[in-house]
Amino acid sequence: MQPAPRLEPPPEAAAPNPSAFPVATSRGRLLLDRSAAVLVRAGGFAVVFSLVGILAFLLVEVAPLFRGANVSEPRALSASAGPPELLLADASLARLASVAADGRVTVLDAESGAVQATLPFPVAGEILDVGDAPGEPTFSALLGDGRVIVVPVDWRVDYGEANARTVSAVLGTPVELPLEPADATVVAFSARARASGSAAAAVLSDSTLVVVRRTVRVNDFTGERDEQLARFQIPSPEGVTRLVLDSDQRQLYGADARGGLYWWEIAEDGVRTPRISQTGAPISALSLLVGGRSVVVGNANGDLSIWFRVQSGRAHAELVRAHEISSQGSEIRAIAPSWRKRTFAALSADGSLGLYHSTSERTLWRGKAAGEAAVAAVLAPRGDALFVASANGVRAFDVRNPHPETSIAGLAAPIWYEDYPEPTWVWQSTGGSEEFEPKLSLTPLAVGTLKGTFYALFFAIPLGILGALYTSQLMDPRLQRWVKPIVEIMASLPSVVLGFLAGLWLAPRLERYFPGLLLLLVASPLLALAAGAAFRALPARLRGRLPPGTEVALAAALLAAGAGVSIVLSGAVEGMVFGGDFGAWLQATTGLAYDQRNAVVAGIAMAFAVIPIIFAIAEESLSNVPKTLTAASLALGATRWQTLARVVLPAASPGLFAAVMIGFGRAVGETMIVLMATGNTPLLGWSPFDGFRSLSANIAVEIPEAPHGATLYRVLFLSALLLFMVTFVLNTAADLVRESLRRRYSGN
Amino acid sequence: MISLTAGALAANLLLVGGLVALVAVNGLGHFWQADIAALVQSDGTTLLGEIADRELDSDESGQPRERWRVAVGNRDLGGSDFRWIDASQVTGESWPSDAGVLEREEWGRFYGFPVAIRNGESVRVEGTEPVWAALPELLRENRASRAAKVDALAAEIRGLNGQIERLRREGRDTNELQVRYEEAASALSAREAELLADVLVMRTADGREKAIPLSQVVRAVRANALGARGKFALYGSRLWEFLAGEPRESNTEGGIFPAIFGTVLMVMLTSLAVAPFGVLTALYLREYARQGIVVRAVRIAVNSLAGVPSIVFGVFGLGFFVYLVGGSLDSLFFADRLPTPTFGTGGILWASLTLALLTVPVVVVATEEGLAAVPRVVREGSLALGATKFETLLRVVLPAALPGVLTGLILAMARAAGEVAPLMIVGMVKLAPSLPLDGEFPFLHLERKFMHLGFHIYDVGFQSPNIEAVRPLVFATALLLILVVLSTNLTAILVRNHLRRKYAGSAI
Amino acid sequence: MTQPAQSPELARLPEFEKAVLRVKELSLWYGATQALKEISLDIPERKITALIGPSGCGKSTLLRCINRMHDLIDGVRVEGQLLFHDRSIFDPEVDVFALRRRIGMVFQKSNPFPKSIYENVAYGCRIHGIGARSELDEIVERSLVSAGLWGEVKDRLRESALGLSGGQQQRLCIARAIAVEPEVILLDEPCSALDPIATQVIEELMRGLADRYTIVIVTHNMQQAARVSDYTAFMYLGRVIEFGETGELFVKPRVRATEDYIRGKFG
């Protein structure tokens, strides 16, 4: 900074009192002034930054939800001898097992591709075919003598001397399941084994279906093992070429080359006749998603569809085409499901690869496997790598695919989930089992939010605006000074207290006296009118001498009495109108159930929070209407009410609209009241007697349990973002309205 | 129509008044000791307890009937603290002067008649009257010996625990301390067992006897023999316990001191954070900014921040403060404690900062009002004397606008004290093991979780299994919260009105 | 009436006066509106110069230019020169805070700070770095004496200045202004809000101060200008129409507009 030059006075013009001060301002003062200016400006901008920062942060947290999968360039792992038939990956992505047609297992380092070990097939015999078990670390082999051998692959983790983690593959005890095909040959088979039992199913060349099941019961006390072998054989439809057994060994799915999709139920005592669905094109690949309920069907045209059983009405359950994936263009050769989510990879005859999610029907990624024809593909158990085998070896793709299940449509539109008869909107973030699929539709929550807001505004708009009208236009200014702080106090009541009162005090009382509330709703305007009439009936001279506020006090007294009487009469009304029991009457006439904590209760409590906001803003905009306008109207002989209705209300109506908008914003974001005064059921519905769950309460309920960065976490951020945007738009719009109103009348 | 507007206003005022009165009556009633009634019912059973409610109702056939809700306590025997009875079934009603109520560390209240005081097998006092006479002294004795023997040892164990934890983090040998810890722990359990040997035998109304260790008895009250003065003294004592005591029975009984403390500390930290931020913004808007697009943007930002739902701030606080900032702090400075997070989890600092963000608009608006009330000529007077803008602000404008700033801060504090939703995400807990402020270096533990009055209401009122029994306590807590919020708000309103009056005449 | 133009000879200062401030062809715009139009004027040292003219003629604007208070208003543009001791005060190098210290100002509406009487007077000194108690005490006393307020307030220096009467407040503002030892004091209609008696006190005070300070006063009140000032400038529509010795200007104005104004034909 330049030091400011002195203003030299001419020598002969020295001031009469020679100045005791330095004439130039000190650098320190100037520096302080400048830095204070910078600091203050920074403070001002910091608010904008905060707002933009919050928005940006929410966006950054939400954005990954809608990104596709990130799949790396492939790495070549090995040029193994002989093409692998199927692959098995270790969850930690350290090792990969490739099973050759002769049952030999080659264990590769999943990083470098180096061969770690070669394990011979543990059972002697000629191997005709090998098969996988989607979602489980086993593979099975069909031997020439008709036995099916299921081999578990265990991944052993050792921490050696140097605490270095090494993983090795060990083949577990093989399970034998004799198919006893007699003279026929096996056309297709599928087998699974777990501790409680194992099963194999096969279609034979003589059009029969054979299911062999070995159940193991271990006596917990004696440790005795009791093994039983059962064999069922039923005629099979002609031409079944593929079979896949679910992990419970209860459902068996098959496919034929003409496009038929078969579903057999395996009961304790036998196999039920299959239900058949036509898929339309020859099926070339068949697999099961995690949980075993969804069948992924790939056909010769490259189309992929997901089928699961749906029970509609009393009829038998049937397989339906629930989801379709856009075609991959060339015959599907292999389908590799994830073990965790409803994600799967599909491999086509022309080497094209795709990564999809069934429920969201999203195509997450598409690419090329390799030049030559690929034969097998597997997704790592955690879905973080994809391995594709071809005649020349195995290629590995690193997959980053954290949120395959969300799509914008999926958050708003109905989605068809397993076990549901039709597409629907569901919010259910956690379930009992690992196979549970989180259902994250925001629609029920948005509807709940709107429902709560509607009932809040239903009570708040009339009370807030009419009260403001009286206060600003008709009330003695001395009393205004009292009323406004009272409304401010109302605004400051903590919502947790309102919620507590609504949930624990009001809700049980409203349940008993609901007819009384209805009575009060009808009666209170009448009572207010009666109070006004009574007040005006007083002789004018007497009225003038009464203290200001008598009119309000009279109305308050009548309303309080009315409320008391309504409660007392509630039982009588219930008896006369609702046949003695409102809940039963409601159920009988409308089919609606009465929940104790319902939307009306929450609406009343939220109205408490919204009234002061509407009141304050409405009062302000009504007060901004120049007094000259009302005076002019009154001077023309208009009555008080005519002046209000024809002059004041039209002039202030944008402000009243703004008041409602801001009140709406407040109600939309209210959390604690909804949390405490409703049952928090995230069900879609408009009934005032049901509970609901709002977006905001949902965040409060769910986010403590949501792991950082998980899909649920990000979806909750998305709902926060929605709330942010809605209230931002509402508030900004309301602000602009108020500002223009203020400008219009500030001139007068 | 005009009557309707008056009616609407009347309804609003009624609602506010009714709500405050409802909370006040229920909350204040919590500490009052009613007389204990012995009610003989027509089936021959006798209930001993306080009649909490009398209610008119109709039975299945529509006939009106009166029902009483009786607080009978004895949760460990009967399962439920309250019983609804049909008034017409009560054949005898008496107020036995030797009946009493015990407030216990566990299982809530016990209503009954004292029978004896025993130590192990030996009887120390026997008979109702002698027991009532000896009980206060014996309780005091028991408490004194607990303080002498157990509390010191418990403190030592806590200290040892902390040392072991520290050594383990530093990777040092903890064996020696472990041995001392085991010794102290076994000594502690032996002494506790010793204290448990003194038991008070009580008889219930239906003649069952129950032995209650003296160390479990918080207070023994012979309700019907208390005079009015005794009852008021008891009221005061219970009120004090509520305000200054530690919670018992997972917050459903005892005091709420940690929640009060946590709320106050959090509000203080919030106002520390929000004051400079809000005041700078207001100064910018009023004193430095030229009217234009930037000022409009800042105003829109301020107003929007005011309208953004508080839960959104909570979500932002969780993602930004807790996970991003806290997580980075942890990996930079507290890497030795990972994976246990230090700042990477909710805590009082993050809660305060989140609330500071939430309350900025309140401070900005009030400060702006304060600044606007300072006449322009006063600023010019200072500038004309050669003062810089900053000097003018600091020495003339800000002192004059101070009431406005204060109003804003107080309103912000009231808002912060009443806000719960965002705190549920960023640092509040049901039961904090230790206060965020204590004698251990560095005294103020910003990373600690804390208890909060508002969350206490939610948690106790909605998460505890025995809602009927805790409701009065929740009412009392709600009353306290309302009082805190209302009194801060009223202060702000008064300061603001003062400000408005002061400058009403001199404004240009 | 036609737009009168300023002729140089109508604004000339007599040879014997020394001009401490020289306004040279000063024009000023508020946004697009021109408030001052090529004003030229010399302000004599240690004399009282009155600026008179109808409302909106730019006299207050000109006054505020002299210590650069117009800087505080957004969108102001200035052309021309205003020399203080032959140095342009619009020079960007000029230390505006030091300038204002040497050119004090008293406003139309009294504006004591919401502080004590003592602190009001001491304020400027504190700002400019004088903190010693004894020195401050002396300055406060001297300034209050000069402002003729000492006798009235010496027993209640610690009381709030807001408790003083309007005339006292205005004299306090004058005391505050002279406490920092300015050379020039600008008075912007200092008596417009005061009653006749308080006005008289201030007028006497001004006469007393004229020995030591150059005073420029804007006034609406022609009698006041005639009573207190040595020189008077008549301004109209942003121009100085006529400038001269007060006696001469009021007795035989050279311009028709001046005469019309002082005879009360408009204003």
XYZ file of C-alpha atoms in Angstrom, chain A residues 275-512:
238
model
C -45.649 -75.191 -15.132
C -44.613 -74.034 -18.538
C -44.178 -70.515 -19.829
C -43.320 -69.570 -23.391
C -40.475 -67.111 -23.720
C -40.701 -66.713 -27.465
C -37.235 -67.615 -28.635
C -34.879 -70.572 -28.166
C -33.306 -70.365 -24.745
C -29.556 -70.494 -24.802
C -28.631 -69.713 -21.196
C -30.330 -70.081 -17.847
C -29.279 -68.992 -14.384
C -30.618 -67.929 -11.001
C -30.102 -64.669 -9.168
C -29.245 -64.513 -5.480
C -32.106 -65.827 -3.390
C -33.021 -68.317 -6.065
C -36.349 -66.777 -6.958
C -35.438 -64.950 -10.134
C -34.595 -66.935 -13.245
C -32.498 -65.169 -15.830
C -33.196 -66.389 -19.328
C -30.925 -65.616 -22.244
C -31.982 -66.546 -25.749
C -30.521 -67.082 -29.145
C -31.361 -63.534 -30.225
C -29.365 -62.044 -27.409
C -32.394 -61.020 -25.376
C -32.324 -61.317 -21.611
C -35.352 -61.555 -19.391
C -35.936 -62.175 -15.711
C -38.765 -64.418 -14.623
C -40.125 -65.149 -11.216
C -43.148 -66.824 -9.791
C -46.171 -64.746 -9.021
C -49.222 -65.840 -7.122
C -52.185 -63.956 -8.439
C -55.451 -64.605 -6.674
C -56.151 -68.224 -5.812
C -54.677 -69.591 -8.985
C -51.448 -71.497 -9.047
C -48.324 -69.469 -8.992
C -46.799 -68.988 -12.391
C -43.563 -67.744 -13.775
C -43.944 -64.321 -15.302
C -41.604 -62.202 -17.313
C -41.007 -59.482 -14.747
C -38.084 -57.678 -16.240
C -36.518 -57.337 -19.623
C -33.095 -56.164 -20.542
C -32.322 -54.586 -23.881
C -30.871 -57.117 -26.268
C -27.200 -57.870 -26.357
C -27.452 -58.641 -30.073
C -25.976 -62.065 -30.226
C -26.817 -65.432 -28.704
C -26.323 -65.488 -24.960
C -23.803 -68.159 -23.986
C -23.386 -67.703 -20.255
C -24.994 -65.804 -17.436
C -23.010 -65.002 -14.287
C -25.034 -63.762 -11.347
C -23.661 -61.792 -8.427
C -23.907 -63.398 -4.981
C -24.964 -60.209 -3.253
C -27.199 -58.125 -5.456
C -29.547 -58.746 -8.337
C -26.725 -58.003 -10.721
C -25.565 -60.381 -13.421
C -23.190 -60.464 -16.318
C -24.077 -62.005 -19.673
C -21.705 -63.311 -22.283
C -22.685 -63.551 -25.936
C -21.497 -65.797 -28.688
C -19.765 -62.897 -30.421
C -17.763 -62.121 -27.294
C -19.795 -59.142 -26.216
C -20.285 -58.766 -22.496
C -22.863 -56.911 -20.514
C -23.448 -56.109 -16.880
C -27.067 -55.678 -15.830
C -29.292 -55.299 -12.824
C -32.532 -57.187 -12.954
C -34.861 -55.159 -10.728
C -33.824 -51.778 -12.034
C -33.468 -53.175 -15.586
C -30.342 -51.100 -15.880
C -27.608 -51.804 -18.347
C -24.622 -50.986 -16.248
C -21.886 -51.662 -18.729
C -21.300 -53.230 -22.107
C -18.042 -54.300 -23.605
C -16.107 -56.980 -25.405
C -14.721 -60.060 -23.734
C -11.969 -60.911 -26.131
C -11.444 -61.620 -29.751
C -12.062 -65.348 -29.639
C -15.239 -67.053 -28.536
C -15.618 -67.009 -24.770
C -17.102 -70.015 -23.057
C -17.627 -69.134 -19.398
C -17.941 -66.102 -17.202
C -18.181 -65.541 -13.480
C -18.760 -62.533 -11.301
C -16.719 -62.479 -8.127
C -18.905 -63.061 -5.048
C -18.801 -59.385 -4.102
C -19.471 -58.340 -7.669
C -16.185 -56.459 -7.859
C -14.562 -58.459 -10.641
C -15.627 -60.309 -13.716
C -13.696 -63.252 -15.105
C -14.226 -64.522 -18.614
C -12.776 -67.754 -19.874
C -12.060 -68.587 -23.495
C -10.095 -71.227 -25.252
C -6.960 -69.176 -24.834
C -7.261 -68.458 -21.150
C -8.920 -66.260 -18.615
C -9.347 -62.525 -18.639
C -10.150 -60.452 -15.568
C -12.094 -57.197 -15.480
C -12.111 -55.071 -12.348
C -15.642 -53.915 -11.712
C -16.688 -50.935 -9.634
C -20.394 -51.079 -9.426
C -21.582 -49.802 -6.049
C -25.165 -48.829 -6.855
C -26.608 -50.963 -9.634
C -30.091 -51.095 -8.119
C -31.058 -47.452 -8.353
C -32.438 -45.594 -11.281
C -34.438 -42.399 -11.419
C -37.436 -44.377 -12.624
C -36.922 -46.939 -9.888
C -37.109 -44.301 -7.180
C -40.389 -42.934 -8.484
C -42.144 -45.482 -10.706
C -43.547 -48.802 -9.541
C -41.037 -51.632 -9.512
C -41.740 -55.330 -9.720
C -40.023 -57.097 -6.875
C -39.820 -60.824 -6.256
C -42.782 -62.159 -4.263
C -44.981 -59.233 -5.270
C -47.968 -59.894 -7.544
C -47.389 -56.743 -9.551
C -45.095 -53.768 -9.853
C -45.522 -51.504 -6.882
C -43.982 -48.730 -4.803
C -42.257 -50.048 -1.723
C -39.874 -48.646 0.818
C -38.247 -51.412 2.793
C -34.589 -50.819 3.327
C -33.622 -53.800 5.412
C -34.819 -57.329 5.696
C -34.110 -60.436 7.633
C -31.815 -62.324 5.333
C -28.793 -61.638 3.222
C -30.793 -62.454 0.161
C -33.161 -59.616 0.955
C -33.358 -57.040 -1.749
C -33.667 -53.462 -0.421
C -36.683 -51.724 -1.881
C -36.062 -48.022 -2.082
C -38.982 -46.301 -3.716
C -39.289 -42.699 -2.634
C -42.889 -42.477 -3.827
C -44.584 -43.708 -0.624
C -42.461 -41.275 1.344
C -43.172 -38.372 -0.969
C -46.871 -39.178 -0.816
C -46.639 -39.423 2.966
C -44.935 -36.045 3.064
C -47.651 -34.490 0.952
C -50.345 -36.148 3.001
C -48.984 -34.809 6.269
C -48.493 -31.406 4.702
C -52.042 -31.408 3.385
C -53.584 -32.042 6.784
C -51.244 -29.557 8.427
C -52.251 -26.865 5.960
C -55.895 -27.865 6.214
C -55.833 -26.719 9.823
C -53.162 -24.050 9.545
C -54.263 -21.986 6.558
C -57.658 -20.892 7.896
C -56.411 -20.317 11.417
C -53.228 -18.580 10.354
C -54.603 -16.320 7.666
C -57.863 -15.407 9.347
C -56.042 -14.723 12.592
C -53.537 -12.536 10.791
C -56.365 -10.705 9.068
C -57.964 -9.848 12.363
C -54.689 -8.897 14.003
C -53.460 -6.644 11.224
C -56.689 -4.978 10.214
C -59.165 -5.001 13.022
C -57.248 -5.172 16.206
C -56.375 -2.409 18.580
C -52.662 -1.641 18.098
C -52.062 -1.934 21.832
C -53.212 -5.541 21.671
C -51.201 -6.234 18.526
C -48.136 -5.673 20.635
C -49.235 -8.598 22.764
C -50.504 -10.939 20.104
C -47.421 -10.908 17.930
C -45.024 -12.072 20.659
C -47.493 -14.812 21.571
C -47.421 -16.038 18.000
C -43.641 -15.838 18.042
C -43.669 -17.986 21.132
C -45.894 -20.436 19.330
C -43.295 -20.537 16.568
C -40.565 -21.303 19.021
C -42.256 -24.288 20.647
C -39.831 -27.143 19.985
C -41.286 -29.594 17.526
C -40.147 -32.471 19.697
C -42.574 -31.272 22.356
C -45.361 -30.943 19.803
C -44.602 -34.423 18.554
C -44.558 -35.859 22.027
C -47.888 -34.288 22.900
C -49.409 -35.393 19.617
C -48.159 -38.931 19.930
C -48.691 -39.614 23.603
C -51.416 -37.216 24.655
C -53.505 -36.249 21.639
C -53.474 -39.527 19.724
C -55.133 -41.698 22.391
C -57.649 -38.957 23.149
C -58.476 -38.382 19.526
C -59.027 -42.088 19.126
C -61.689 -41.931 21.810
